[in-house]
One Martini backbone bead per residue (centre of mass of N, CA, C, O) as a GRO file, in nm:
protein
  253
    1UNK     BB    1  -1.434   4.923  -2.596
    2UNK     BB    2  -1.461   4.592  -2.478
    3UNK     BB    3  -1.349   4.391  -2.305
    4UNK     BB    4  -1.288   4.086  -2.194
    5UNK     BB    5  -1.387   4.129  -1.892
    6UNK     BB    6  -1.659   4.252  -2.025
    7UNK     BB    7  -1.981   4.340  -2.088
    8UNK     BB    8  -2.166   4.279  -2.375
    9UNK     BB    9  -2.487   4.337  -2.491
   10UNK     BB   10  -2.481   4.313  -2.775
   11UNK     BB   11  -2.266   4.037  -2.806
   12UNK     BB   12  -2.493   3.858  -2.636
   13UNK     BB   13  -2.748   3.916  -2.791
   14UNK     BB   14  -2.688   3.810  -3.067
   15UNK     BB   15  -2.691   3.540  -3.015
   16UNK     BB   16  -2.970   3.487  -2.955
   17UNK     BB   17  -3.064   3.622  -3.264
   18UNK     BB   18  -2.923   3.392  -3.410
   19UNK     BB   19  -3.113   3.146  -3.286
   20UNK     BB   20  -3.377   3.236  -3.397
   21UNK     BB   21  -3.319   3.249  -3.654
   22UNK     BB   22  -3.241   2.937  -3.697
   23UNK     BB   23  -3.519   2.843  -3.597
   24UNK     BB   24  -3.660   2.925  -3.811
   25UNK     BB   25  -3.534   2.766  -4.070
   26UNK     BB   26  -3.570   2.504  -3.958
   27UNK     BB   27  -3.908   2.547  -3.988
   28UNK     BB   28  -3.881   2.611  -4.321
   29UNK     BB   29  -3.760   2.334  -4.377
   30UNK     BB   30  -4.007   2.146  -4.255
   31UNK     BB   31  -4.227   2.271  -4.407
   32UNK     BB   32  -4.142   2.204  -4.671
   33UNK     BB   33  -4.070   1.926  -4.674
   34UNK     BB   34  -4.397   1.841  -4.491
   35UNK     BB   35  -4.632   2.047  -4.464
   36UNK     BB   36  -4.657   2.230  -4.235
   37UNK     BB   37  -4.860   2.297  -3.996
   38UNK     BB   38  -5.043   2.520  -3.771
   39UNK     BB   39  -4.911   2.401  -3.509
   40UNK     BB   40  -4.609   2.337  -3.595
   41UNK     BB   41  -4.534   2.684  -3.631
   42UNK     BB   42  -4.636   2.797  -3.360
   43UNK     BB   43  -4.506   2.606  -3.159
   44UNK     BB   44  -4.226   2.640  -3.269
   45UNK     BB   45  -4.224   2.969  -3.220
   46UNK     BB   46  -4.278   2.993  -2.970
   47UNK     BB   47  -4.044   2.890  -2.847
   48UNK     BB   48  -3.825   3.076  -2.967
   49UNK     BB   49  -3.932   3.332  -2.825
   50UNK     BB   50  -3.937   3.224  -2.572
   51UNK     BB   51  -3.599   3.147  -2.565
   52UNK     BB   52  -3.509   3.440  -2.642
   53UNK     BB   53  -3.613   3.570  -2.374
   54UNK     BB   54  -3.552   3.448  -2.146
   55UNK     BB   55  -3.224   3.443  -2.279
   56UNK     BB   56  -3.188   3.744  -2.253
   57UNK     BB   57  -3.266   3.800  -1.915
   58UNK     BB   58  -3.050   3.609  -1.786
   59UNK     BB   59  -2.798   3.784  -1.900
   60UNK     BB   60  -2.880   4.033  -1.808
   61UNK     BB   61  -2.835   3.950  -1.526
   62UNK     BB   62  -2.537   3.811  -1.496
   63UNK     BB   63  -2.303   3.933  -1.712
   64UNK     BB   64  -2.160   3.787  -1.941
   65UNK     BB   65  -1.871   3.799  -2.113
   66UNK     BB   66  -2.013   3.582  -2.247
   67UNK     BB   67  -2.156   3.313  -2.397
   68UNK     BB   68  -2.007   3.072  -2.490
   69UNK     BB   69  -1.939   2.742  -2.624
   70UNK     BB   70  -2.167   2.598  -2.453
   71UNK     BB   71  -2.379   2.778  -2.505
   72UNK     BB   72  -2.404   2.722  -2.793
   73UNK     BB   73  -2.465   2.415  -2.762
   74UNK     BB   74  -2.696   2.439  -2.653
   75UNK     BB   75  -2.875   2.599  -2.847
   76UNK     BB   76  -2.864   2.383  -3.072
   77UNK     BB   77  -3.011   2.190  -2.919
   78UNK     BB   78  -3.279   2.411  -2.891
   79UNK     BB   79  -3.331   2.390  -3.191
   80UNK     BB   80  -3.408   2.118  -3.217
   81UNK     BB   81  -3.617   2.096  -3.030
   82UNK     BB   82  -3.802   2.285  -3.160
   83UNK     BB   83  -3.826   2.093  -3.425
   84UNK     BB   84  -3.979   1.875  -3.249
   85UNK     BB   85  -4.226   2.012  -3.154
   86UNK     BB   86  -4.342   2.076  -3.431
   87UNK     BB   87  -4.354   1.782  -3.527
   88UNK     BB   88  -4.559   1.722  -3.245
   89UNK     BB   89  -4.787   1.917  -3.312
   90UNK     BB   90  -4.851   1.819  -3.604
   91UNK     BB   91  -4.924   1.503  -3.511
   92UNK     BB   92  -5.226   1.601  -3.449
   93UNK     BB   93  -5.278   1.611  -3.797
   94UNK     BB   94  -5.033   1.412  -3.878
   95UNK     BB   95  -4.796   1.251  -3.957
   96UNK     BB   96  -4.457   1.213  -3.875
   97UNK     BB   97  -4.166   1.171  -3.983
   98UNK     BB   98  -3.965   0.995  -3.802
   99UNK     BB   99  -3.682   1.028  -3.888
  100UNK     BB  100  -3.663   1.297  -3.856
  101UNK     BB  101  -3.722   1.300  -3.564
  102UNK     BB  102  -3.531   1.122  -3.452
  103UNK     BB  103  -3.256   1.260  -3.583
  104UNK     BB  104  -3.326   1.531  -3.373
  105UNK     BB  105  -3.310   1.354  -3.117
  106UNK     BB  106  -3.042   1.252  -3.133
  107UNK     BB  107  -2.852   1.470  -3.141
  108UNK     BB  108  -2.948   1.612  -2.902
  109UNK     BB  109  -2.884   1.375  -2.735
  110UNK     BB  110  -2.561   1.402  -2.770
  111UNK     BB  111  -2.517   1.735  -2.707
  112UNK     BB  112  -2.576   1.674  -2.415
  113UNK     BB  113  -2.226   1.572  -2.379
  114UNK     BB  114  -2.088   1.836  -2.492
  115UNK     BB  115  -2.127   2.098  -2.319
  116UNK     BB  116  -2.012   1.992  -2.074
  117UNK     BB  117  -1.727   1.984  -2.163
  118UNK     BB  118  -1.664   2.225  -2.273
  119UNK     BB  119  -1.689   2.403  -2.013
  120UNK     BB  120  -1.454   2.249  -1.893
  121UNK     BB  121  -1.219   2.264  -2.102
  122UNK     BB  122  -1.270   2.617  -2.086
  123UNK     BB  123  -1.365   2.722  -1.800
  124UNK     BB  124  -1.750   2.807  -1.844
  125UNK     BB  125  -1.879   2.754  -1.641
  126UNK     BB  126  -2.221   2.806  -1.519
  127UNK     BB  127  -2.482   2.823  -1.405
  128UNK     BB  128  -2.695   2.890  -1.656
  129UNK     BB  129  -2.539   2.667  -1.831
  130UNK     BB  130  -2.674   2.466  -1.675
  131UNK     BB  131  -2.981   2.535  -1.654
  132UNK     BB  132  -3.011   2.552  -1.953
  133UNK     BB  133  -2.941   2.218  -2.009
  134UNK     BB  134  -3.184   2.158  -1.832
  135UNK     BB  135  -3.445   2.325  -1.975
  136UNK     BB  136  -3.382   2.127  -2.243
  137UNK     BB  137  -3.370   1.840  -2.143
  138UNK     BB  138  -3.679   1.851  -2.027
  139UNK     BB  139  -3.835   1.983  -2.272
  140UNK     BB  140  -3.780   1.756  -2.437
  141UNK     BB  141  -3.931   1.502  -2.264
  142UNK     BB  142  -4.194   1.634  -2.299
  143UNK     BB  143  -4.254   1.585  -2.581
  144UNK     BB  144  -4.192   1.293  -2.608
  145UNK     BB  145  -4.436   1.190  -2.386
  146UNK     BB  146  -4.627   1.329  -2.594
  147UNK     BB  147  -4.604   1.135  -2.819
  148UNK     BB  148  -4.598   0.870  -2.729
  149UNK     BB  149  -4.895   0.907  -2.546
  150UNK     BB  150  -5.032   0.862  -2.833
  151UNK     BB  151  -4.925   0.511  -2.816
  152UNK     BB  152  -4.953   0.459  -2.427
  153UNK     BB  153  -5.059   0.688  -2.314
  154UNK     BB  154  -5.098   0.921  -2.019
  155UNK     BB  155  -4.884   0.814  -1.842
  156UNK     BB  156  -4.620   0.910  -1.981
  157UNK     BB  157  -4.640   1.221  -1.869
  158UNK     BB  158  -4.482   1.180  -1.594
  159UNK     BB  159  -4.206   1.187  -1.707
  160UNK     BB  160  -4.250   1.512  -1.839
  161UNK     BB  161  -4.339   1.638  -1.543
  162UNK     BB  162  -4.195   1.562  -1.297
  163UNK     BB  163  -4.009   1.806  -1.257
  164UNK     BB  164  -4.213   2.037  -1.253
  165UNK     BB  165  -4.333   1.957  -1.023
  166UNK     BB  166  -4.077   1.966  -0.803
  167UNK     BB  167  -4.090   2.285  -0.883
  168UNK     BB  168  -4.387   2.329  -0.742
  169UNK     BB  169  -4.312   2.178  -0.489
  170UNK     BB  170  -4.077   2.399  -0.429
  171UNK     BB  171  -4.284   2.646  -0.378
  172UNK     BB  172  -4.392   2.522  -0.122
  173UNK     BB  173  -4.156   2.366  -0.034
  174UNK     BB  174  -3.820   2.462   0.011
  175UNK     BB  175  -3.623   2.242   0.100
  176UNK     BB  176  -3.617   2.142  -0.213
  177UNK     BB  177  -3.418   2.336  -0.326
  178UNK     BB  178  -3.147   2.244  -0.247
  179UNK     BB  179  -2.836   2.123  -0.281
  180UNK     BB  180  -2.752   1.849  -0.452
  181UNK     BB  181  -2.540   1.584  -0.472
  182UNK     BB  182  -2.405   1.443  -0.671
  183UNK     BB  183  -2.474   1.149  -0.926
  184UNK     BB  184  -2.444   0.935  -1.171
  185UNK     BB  185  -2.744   0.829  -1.127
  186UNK     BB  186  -2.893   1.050  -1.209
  187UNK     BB  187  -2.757   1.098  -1.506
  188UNK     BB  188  -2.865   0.829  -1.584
  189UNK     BB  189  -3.136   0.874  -1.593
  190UNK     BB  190  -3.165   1.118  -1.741
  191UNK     BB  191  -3.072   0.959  -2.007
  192UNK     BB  192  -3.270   0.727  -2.002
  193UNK     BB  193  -3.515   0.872  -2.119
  194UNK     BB  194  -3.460   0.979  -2.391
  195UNK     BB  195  -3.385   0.707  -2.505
  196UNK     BB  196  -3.678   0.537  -2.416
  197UNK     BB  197  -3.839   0.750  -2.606
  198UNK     BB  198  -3.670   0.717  -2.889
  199UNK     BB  199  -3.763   0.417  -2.894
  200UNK     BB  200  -4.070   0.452  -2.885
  201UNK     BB  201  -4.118   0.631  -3.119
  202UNK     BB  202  -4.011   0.501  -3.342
  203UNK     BB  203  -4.137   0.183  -3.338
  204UNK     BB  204  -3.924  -0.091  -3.370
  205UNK     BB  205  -4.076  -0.216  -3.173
  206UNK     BB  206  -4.267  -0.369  -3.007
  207UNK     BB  207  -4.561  -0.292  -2.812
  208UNK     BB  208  -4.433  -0.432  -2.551
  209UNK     BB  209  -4.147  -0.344  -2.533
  210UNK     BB  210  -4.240  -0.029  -2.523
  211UNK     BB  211  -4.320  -0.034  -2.290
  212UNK     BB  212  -4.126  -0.166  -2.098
  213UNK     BB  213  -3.913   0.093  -2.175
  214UNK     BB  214  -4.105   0.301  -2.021
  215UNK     BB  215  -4.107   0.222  -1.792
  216UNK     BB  216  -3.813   0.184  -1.710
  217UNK     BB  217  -3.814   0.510  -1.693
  218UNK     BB  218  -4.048   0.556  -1.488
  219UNK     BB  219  -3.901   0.395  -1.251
  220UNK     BB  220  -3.636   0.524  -1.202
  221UNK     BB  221  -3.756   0.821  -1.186
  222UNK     BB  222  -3.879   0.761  -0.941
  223UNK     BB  223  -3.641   0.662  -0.760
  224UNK     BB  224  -3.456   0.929  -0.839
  225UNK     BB  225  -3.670   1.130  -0.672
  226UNK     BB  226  -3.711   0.984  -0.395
  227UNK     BB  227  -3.443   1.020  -0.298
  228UNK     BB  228  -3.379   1.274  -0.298
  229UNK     BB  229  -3.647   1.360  -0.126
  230UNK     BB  230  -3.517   1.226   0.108
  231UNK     BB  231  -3.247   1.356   0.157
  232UNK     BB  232  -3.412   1.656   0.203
  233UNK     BB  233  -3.547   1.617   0.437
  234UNK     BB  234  -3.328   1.508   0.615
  235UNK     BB  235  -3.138   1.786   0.590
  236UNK     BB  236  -3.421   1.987   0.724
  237UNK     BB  237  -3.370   1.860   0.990
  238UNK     BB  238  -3.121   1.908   1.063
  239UNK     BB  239  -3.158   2.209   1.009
  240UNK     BB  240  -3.346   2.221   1.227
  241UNK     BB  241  -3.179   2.110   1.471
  242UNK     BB  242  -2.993   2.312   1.479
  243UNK     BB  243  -3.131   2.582   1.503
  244UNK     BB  244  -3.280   2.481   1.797
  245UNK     BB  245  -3.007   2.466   1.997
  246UNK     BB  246  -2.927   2.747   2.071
  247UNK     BB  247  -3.258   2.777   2.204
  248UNK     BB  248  -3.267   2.562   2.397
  249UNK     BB  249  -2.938   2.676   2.550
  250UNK     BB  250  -3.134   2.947   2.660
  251UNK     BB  251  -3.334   2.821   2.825
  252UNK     BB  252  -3.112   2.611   2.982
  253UNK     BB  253  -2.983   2.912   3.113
   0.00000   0.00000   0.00000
């Protein structure tokens, strides 16, 4: 028998694998309800297999004690991604019911702010599962984005790339790699993207209203995006001005 503080690979594996089937159901019941097409299922399922494997992978590198109630909720969170995304790939085909689109983006957004309490009342925060929160966060961002794009244009795809941009371009630049300070400015725009993208999708705002709505959102973004990068820069610089100082100080020795 396992102990309580060692890893147990079957019960940490089983939590990812009870989340995958869950994800089929979700997908099964929203197939049943609006006759969901093949584009649809595909999405849906493509997500559900990739987030149980790199999840999967990850756990297994980490060897974390168990699975713990904020990634619970992170998963949860993760499921709901998954029906929007199945909803969002239909609407290439048909209208998707916009309630339950809007319904399960609003759920998902709401307990965006509760798994991190979770985390932090349990006293399970890790790496792991700031990362998971994270990307779930972006690629749900991502899907809004290309949704709201089908009637404002792709230029809102800025939107849901941007993160990922910033991600190969620091495999380009290593600098921005590093880790940035806390910053409450930060994670309010993170959280006003997806209020912003599911006001548009909504659509019961005027054309005009939706617009500047997203741009509102695609601004702070660009904002908080260059700021950051700029921070990471001059940081790069002191770093690299402190390590020139040792050889400085040798040559003129």
């Amino acid at each position: 028998m396992a102990l309580n503080n060692t890893y147990d690979a079957r019960l940490v594996q089983q939590e990812t694998a009870v989340g995958a089937g869950v994800q089929v159901l979700l997908l099964a019941l929203l197939g049943t309800a609006i006759g969901m097409g093949p584009a649809g299922w595909v999405s849906g399922l493509v997500f559900a297999i990739a987030t149980w494997a790199v999840l999967s992978r990850a756990l297994h590198r980490t060897r974390p004690r168990s699975f713990g109630p904020a990634n619970r909720v992170t998963l949860g969170r993760a499921i709901l991604v998954g029906g929007v995304t199945a909803l969002v790939a239909d609407s290439f085909e048909s209208s998707p019911p916009v309630t339950l689109l809007v319904g399960l983006t609003a759920v998902a957004l709401i307990l965006d702010g509760v798994d991190g309490k979770v985390a932090r009342r349990t006293g399970t925060s890790t790496p792991l599962g700031a990362r998971f929160d994270m990307e779930v966060d972006a690629f749900l961002i991502l899907v809004l984005s290309v949704y709201v794009s089908m009637r404002l244009g792709p230029w809102v795809l800025l939107i849901g790339g941007m993160r990922y941009a910033f991600v190969a371009a620091a495999r380009v630049w290593p600098w921005l790699n590093a880790a940035l300070p806390p910053s409450t400015a930060r994670k309010t725009v993170a959280a006003l993207q997806g209020i912003c993208l599911l006001l548009a999708g909504a659509n019961l705002l005027p054309y005009v209203a939706n617009l500047g709505t997203v741009l509102l959102a695609l601004g702070s973004l660009v904002w908080s995006f260059g700021r950051d990068v700029v921070w990471l820069w001059r940081r790069s610089r002191v770093t690299a001005a402190f390590a020139a100082e040792p050889v400085r100080e040798l040559v003129a020795g």
